[in-house]
mmCIF file of C-alpha atoms and ligand atoms in Angstrom:
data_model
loop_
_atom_site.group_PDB
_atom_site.id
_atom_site.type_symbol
_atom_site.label_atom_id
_atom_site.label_comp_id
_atom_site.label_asym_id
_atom_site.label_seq_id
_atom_site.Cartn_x
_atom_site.Cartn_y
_atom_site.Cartn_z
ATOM 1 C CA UNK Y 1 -14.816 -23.655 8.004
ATOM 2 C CA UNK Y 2 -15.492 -20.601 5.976
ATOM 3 C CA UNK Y 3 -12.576 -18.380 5.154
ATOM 4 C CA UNK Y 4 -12.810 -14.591 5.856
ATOM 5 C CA UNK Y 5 -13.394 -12.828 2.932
ATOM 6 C CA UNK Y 6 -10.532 -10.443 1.919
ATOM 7 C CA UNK Y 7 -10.796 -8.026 -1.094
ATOM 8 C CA UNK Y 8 -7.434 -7.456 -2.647
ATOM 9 C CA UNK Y 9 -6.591 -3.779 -3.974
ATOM 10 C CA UNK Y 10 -2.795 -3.494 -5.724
ATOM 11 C CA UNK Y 11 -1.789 -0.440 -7.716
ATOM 12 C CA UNK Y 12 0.809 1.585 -8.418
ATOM 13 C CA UNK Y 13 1.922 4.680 -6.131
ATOM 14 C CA UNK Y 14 -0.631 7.893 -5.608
ATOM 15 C CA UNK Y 15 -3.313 5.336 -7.450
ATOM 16 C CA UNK Y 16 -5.842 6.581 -4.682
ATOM 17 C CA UNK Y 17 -5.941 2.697 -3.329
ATOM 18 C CA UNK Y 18 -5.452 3.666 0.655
ATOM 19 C CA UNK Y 19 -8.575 6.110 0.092
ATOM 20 C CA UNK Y 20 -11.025 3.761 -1.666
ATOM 21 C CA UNK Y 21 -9.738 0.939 0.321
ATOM 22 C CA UNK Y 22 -10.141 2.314 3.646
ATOM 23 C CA UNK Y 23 -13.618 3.777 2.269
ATOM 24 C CA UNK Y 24 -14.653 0.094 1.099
ATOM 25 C CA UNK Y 25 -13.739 -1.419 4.218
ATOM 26 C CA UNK Y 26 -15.703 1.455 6.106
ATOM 27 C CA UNK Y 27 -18.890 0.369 4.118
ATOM 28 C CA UNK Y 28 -18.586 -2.895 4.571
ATOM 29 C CA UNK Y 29 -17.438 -2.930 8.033
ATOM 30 C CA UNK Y 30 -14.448 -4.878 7.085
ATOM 31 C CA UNK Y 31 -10.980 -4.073 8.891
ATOM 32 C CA UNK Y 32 -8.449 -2.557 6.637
ATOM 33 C CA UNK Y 33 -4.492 -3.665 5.765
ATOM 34 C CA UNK Y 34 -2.453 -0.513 4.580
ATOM 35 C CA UNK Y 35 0.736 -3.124 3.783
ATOM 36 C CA UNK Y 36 2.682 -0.202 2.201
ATOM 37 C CA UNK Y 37 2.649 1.410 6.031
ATOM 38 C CA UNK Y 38 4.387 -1.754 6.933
ATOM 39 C CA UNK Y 39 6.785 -1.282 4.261
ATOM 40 C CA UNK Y 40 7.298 2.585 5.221
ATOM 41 C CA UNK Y 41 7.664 1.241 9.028
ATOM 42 C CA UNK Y 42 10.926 -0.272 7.906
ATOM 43 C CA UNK Y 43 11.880 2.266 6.600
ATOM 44 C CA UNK Y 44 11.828 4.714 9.250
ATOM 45 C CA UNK Y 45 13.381 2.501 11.517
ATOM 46 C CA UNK Y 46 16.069 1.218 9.637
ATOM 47 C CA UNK Y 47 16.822 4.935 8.896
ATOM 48 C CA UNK Y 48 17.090 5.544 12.749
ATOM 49 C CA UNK Y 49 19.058 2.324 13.037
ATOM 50 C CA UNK Y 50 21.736 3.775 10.344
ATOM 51 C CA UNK Y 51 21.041 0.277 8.696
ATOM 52 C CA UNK Y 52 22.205 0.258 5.068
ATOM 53 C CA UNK Y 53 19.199 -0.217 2.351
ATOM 54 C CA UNK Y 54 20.781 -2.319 0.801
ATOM 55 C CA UNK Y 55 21.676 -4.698 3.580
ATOM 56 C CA UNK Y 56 18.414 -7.123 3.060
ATOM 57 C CA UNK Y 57 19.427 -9.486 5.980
ATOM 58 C CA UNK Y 58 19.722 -6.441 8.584
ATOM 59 C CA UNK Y 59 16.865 -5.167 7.479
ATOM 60 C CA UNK Y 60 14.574 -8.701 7.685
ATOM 61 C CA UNK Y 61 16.226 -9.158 11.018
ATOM 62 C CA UNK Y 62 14.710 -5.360 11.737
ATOM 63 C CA UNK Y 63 11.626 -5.931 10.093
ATOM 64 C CA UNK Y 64 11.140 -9.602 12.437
ATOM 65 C CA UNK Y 65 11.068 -7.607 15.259
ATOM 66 C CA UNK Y 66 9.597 -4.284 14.812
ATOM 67 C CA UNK Y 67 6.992 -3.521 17.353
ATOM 68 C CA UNK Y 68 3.991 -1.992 15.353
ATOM 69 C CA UNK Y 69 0.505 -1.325 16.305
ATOM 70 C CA UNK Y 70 -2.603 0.567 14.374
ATOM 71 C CA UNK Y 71 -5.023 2.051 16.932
ATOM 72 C CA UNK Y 72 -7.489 4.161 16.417
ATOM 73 C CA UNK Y 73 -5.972 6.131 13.149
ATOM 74 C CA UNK Y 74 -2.491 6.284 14.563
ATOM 75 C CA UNK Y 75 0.560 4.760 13.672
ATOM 76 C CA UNK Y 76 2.807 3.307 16.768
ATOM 77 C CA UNK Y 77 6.520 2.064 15.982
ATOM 78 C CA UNK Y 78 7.775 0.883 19.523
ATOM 79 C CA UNK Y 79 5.567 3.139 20.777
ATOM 80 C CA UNK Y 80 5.621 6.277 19.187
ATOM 81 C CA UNK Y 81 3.146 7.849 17.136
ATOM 82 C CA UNK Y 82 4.859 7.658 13.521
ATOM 83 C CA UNK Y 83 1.538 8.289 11.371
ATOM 84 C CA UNK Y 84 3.054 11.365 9.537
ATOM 85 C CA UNK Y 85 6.168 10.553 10.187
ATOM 86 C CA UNK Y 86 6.260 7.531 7.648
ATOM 87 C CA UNK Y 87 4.208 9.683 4.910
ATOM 88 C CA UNK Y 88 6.962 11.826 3.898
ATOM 89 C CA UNK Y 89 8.643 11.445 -0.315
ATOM 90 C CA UNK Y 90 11.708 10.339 1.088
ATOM 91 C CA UNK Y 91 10.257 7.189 3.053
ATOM 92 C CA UNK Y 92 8.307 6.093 0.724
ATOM 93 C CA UNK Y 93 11.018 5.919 -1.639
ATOM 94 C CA UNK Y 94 13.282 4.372 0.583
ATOM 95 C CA UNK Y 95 10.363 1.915 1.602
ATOM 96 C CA UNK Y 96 10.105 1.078 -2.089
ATOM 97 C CA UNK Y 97 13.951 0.718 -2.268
ATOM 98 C CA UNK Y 98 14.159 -1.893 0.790
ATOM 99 C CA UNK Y 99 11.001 -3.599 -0.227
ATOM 100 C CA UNK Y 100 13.502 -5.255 -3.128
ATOM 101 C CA UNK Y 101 15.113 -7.541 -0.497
ATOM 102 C CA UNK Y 102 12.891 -10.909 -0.477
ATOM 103 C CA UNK Y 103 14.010 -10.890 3.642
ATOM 104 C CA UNK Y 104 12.007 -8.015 4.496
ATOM 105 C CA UNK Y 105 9.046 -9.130 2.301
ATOM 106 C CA UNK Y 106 9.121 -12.697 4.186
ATOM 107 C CA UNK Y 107 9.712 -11.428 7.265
ATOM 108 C CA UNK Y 108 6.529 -9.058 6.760
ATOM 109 C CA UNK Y 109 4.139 -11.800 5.771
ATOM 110 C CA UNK Y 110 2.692 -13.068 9.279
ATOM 111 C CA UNK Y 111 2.065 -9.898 10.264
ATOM 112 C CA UNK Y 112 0.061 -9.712 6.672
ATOM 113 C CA UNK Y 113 -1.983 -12.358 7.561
ATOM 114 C CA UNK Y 114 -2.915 -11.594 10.664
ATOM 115 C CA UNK Y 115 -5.506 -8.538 9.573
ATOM 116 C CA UNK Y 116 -7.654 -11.050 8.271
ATOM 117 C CA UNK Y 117 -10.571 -10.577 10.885
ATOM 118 C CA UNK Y 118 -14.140 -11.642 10.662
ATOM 119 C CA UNK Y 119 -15.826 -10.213 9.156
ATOM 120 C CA UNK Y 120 -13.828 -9.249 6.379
ATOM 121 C CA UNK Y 121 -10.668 -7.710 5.160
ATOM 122 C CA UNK Y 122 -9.896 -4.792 2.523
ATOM 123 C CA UNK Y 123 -6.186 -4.962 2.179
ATOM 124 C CA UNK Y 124 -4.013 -2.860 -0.315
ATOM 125 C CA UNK Y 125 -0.519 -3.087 -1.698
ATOM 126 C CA UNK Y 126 1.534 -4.364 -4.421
ATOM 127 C CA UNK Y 127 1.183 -8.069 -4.282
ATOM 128 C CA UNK Y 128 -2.375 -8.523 -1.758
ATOM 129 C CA UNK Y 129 -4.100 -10.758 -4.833
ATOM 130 C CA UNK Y 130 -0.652 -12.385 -6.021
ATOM 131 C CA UNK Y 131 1.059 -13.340 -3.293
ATOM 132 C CA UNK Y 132 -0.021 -12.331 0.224
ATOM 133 C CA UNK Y 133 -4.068 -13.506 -0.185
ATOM 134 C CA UNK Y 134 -4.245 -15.373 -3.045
ATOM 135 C CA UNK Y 135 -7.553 -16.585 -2.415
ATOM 136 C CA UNK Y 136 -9.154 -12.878 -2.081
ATOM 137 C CA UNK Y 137 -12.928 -12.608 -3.459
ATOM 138 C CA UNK Y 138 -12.310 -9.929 -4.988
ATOM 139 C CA UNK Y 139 -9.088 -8.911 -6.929
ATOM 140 C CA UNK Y 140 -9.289 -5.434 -8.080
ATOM 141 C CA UNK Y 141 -6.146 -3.414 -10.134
ATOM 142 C CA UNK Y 142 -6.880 0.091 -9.685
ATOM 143 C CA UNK Y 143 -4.686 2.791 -11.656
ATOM 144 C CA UNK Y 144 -4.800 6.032 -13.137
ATOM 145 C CA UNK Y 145 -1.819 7.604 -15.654
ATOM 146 C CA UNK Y 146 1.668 8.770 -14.422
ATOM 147 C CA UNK Y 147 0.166 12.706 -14.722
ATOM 148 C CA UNK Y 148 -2.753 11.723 -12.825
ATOM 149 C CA UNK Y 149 -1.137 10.319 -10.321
ATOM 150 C CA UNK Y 150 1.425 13.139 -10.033
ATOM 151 C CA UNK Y 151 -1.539 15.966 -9.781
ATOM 152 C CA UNK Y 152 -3.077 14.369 -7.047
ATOM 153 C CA UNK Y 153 -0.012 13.697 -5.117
ATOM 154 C CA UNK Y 154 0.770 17.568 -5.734
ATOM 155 C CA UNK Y 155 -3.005 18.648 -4.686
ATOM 156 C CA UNK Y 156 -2.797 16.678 -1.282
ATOM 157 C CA UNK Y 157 1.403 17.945 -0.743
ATOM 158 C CA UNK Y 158 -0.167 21.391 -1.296
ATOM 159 C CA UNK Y 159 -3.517 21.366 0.848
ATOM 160 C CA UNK Y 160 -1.091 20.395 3.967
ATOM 161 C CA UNK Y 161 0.777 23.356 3.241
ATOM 162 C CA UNK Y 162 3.862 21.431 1.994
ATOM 163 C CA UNK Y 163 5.957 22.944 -1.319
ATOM 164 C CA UNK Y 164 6.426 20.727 -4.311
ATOM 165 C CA UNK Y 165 6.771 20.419 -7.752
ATOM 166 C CA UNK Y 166 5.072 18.729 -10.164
ATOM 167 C CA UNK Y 167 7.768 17.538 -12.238
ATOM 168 C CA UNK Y 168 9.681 16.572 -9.589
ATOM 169 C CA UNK Y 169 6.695 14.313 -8.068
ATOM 170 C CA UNK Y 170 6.315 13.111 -11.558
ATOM 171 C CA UNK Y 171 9.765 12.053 -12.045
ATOM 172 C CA UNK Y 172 10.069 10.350 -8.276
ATOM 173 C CA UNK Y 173 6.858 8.401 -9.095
ATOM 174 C CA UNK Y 174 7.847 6.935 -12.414
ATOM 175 C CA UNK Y 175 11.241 5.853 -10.863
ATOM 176 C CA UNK Y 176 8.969 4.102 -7.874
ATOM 177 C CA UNK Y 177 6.768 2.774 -10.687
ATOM 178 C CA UNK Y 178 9.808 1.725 -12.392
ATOM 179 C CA UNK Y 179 11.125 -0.296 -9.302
ATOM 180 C CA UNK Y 180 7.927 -1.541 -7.727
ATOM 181 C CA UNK Y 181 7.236 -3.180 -11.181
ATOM 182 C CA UNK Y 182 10.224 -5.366 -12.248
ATOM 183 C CA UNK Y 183 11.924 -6.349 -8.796
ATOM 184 C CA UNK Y 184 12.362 -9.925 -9.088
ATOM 185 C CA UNK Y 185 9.982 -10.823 -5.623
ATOM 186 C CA UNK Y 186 6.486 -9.777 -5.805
ATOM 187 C CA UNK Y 187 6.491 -7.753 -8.540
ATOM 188 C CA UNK Y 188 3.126 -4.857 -8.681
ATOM 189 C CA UNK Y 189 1.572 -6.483 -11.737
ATOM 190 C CA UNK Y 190 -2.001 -7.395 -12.412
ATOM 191 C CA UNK Y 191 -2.615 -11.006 -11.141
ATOM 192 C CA UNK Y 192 -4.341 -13.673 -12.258
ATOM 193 C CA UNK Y 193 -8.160 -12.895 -11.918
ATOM 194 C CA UNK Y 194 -7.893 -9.695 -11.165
ATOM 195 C CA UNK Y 195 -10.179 -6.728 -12.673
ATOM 196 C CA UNK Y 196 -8.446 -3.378 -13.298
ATOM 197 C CA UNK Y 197 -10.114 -0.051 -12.235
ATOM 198 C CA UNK Y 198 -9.203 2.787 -14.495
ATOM 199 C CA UNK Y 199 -9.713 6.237 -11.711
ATOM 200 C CA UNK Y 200 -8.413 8.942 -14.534
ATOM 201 C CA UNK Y 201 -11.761 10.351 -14.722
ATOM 202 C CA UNK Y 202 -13.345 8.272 -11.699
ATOM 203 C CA UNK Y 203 -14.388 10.390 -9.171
ATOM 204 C CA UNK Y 204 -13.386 8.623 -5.586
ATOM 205 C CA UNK Y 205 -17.075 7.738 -4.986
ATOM 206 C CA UNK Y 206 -17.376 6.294 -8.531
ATOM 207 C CA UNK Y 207 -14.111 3.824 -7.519
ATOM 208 C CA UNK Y 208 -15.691 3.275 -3.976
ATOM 209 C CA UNK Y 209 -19.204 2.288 -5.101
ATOM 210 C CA UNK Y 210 -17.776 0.296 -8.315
ATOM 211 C CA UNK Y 211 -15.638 -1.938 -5.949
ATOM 212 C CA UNK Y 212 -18.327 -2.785 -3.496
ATOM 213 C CA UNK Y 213 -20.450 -3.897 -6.403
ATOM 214 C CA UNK Y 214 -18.285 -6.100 -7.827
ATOM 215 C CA UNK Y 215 -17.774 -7.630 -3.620
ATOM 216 C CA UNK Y 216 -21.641 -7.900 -4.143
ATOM 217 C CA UNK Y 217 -21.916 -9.691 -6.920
ATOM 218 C CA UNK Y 218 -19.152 -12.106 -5.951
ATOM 219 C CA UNK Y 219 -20.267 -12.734 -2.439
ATOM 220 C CA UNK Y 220 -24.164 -13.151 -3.733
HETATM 221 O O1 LIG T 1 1.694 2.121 -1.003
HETATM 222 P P1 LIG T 1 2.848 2.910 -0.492
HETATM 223 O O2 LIG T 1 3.276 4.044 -1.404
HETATM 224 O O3 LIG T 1 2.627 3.403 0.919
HETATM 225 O O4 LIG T 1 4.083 1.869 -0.418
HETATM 226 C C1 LIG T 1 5.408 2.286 -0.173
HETATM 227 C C2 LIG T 1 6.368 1.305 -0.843
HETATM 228 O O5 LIG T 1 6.298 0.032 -0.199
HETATM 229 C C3 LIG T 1 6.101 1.031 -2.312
HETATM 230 O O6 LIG T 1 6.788 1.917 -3.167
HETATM 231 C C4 LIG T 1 6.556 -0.396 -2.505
HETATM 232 C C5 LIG T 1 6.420 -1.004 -1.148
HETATM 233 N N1 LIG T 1 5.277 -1.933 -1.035
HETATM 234 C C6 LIG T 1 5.455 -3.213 -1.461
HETATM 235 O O7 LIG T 1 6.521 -3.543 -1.983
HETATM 236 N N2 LIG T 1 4.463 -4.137 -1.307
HETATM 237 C C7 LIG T 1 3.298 -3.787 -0.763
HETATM 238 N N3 LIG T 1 2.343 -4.708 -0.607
HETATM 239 C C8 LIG T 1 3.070 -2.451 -0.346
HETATM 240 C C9 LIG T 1 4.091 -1.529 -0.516
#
């Protein structure tokens, strides 16, 4: 039996990974994992639930038995259409607060697996290539510096019509950075095997294309 292929895409916040993964896997005809969604979905219910953040039983218990479905570009959580819902600063940060608790990431790994459709998968995260699909063909890191980061997440706040600041996005994404990196349970670190994409001064086409040739060359 041959395994579906899944390419593995982990990076830190505002990296640009959900756009050249979802790209990639558009290309390639692959389906697509957006894990930190998942992670956000938690989030947004446990919020509703009044369920402490730091309560990591509760909140595996909650994450066990959340109803979640991806159709068509939308977001459902029991139903209801959640896709902007779960975008906002404040989930994400609680989303990288609960995903500490080693119950939530356990009870979120089944549901992990269960993207990986033939033909292919393009998943992204914080532990796809270390943890979640070990075995991916491709492991890429992709990154791009703090201010980077920050400038794009304040470009795309302000095209919606949303108020920011720079600073503060700055600040907020260094603390995620900070936390997403040295939690003791799947760490975001570069694993084993894995080649790290530098987007600074990569245009989004530039990451897309360089991605699909290294799949190439592997899968050749
Ligand atoms: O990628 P994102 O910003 O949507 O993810 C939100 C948070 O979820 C992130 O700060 C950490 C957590 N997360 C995780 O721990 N593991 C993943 N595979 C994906 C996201």
């Amino acid at each position: 039996m041959t395994l579906v292929p899944v390419i593995a895409i982990d990076g830190p916040t505002a990296s640009g990974k959900g756009t050249v993964a979802s790209l990639v896997a558009e290309q390639l005809g692959f389906h697509y994992l957006d894990s930190g969604a998942l992670y956000r979905l938690v989030a947004l219910a446990s919020e509703k639930e009044g369920i402490d953040v730091k309560n990591g039983p509760e909140l595996g218990v909650l994450a066990e038995k959340l109803s979640i479905s991806f159709e068509k570009g939308q977001i459902l959580l029991n139903g209801a259409d959640v896709t902007e819902a779960i975008r906002s600063e404040a989930i994400g940060l609680r989303a990288s607060t609960l995903a500490t608790h080693p119950e939530v990431r356990r009870a979120l790994v089944g549901l992990q697996h269960a993207f990986r459709k033939a033909p292919g998968l393009v998943a992204d995260g914080r532990d796809m290539a270390s943890v979640i699909f070990p075995d991916a063909i491709v492991k890429v890191f992709l990154t791009a510096t703090a201010e980077a980061r920050a400038e794009r997440r304040y470009k795309q706040l302000i095209a919606k019509g949303i108020s920011a600041k720079l600073e503060d996005l700055l600040r907020d994404l260094q603390e995620r950075d900070a936390r997403d990196s040295s939690r003791g349970t799947a760490p975001l670190l570069i694993a084993e095997g894995a080649q790290v994409l530098e987007t600074s001064d990569l245009s989004v086409d530039q990451a897309v294309k360089t991605v699909l040739d290294w799949y190439r060359s592997k899968a050749a």
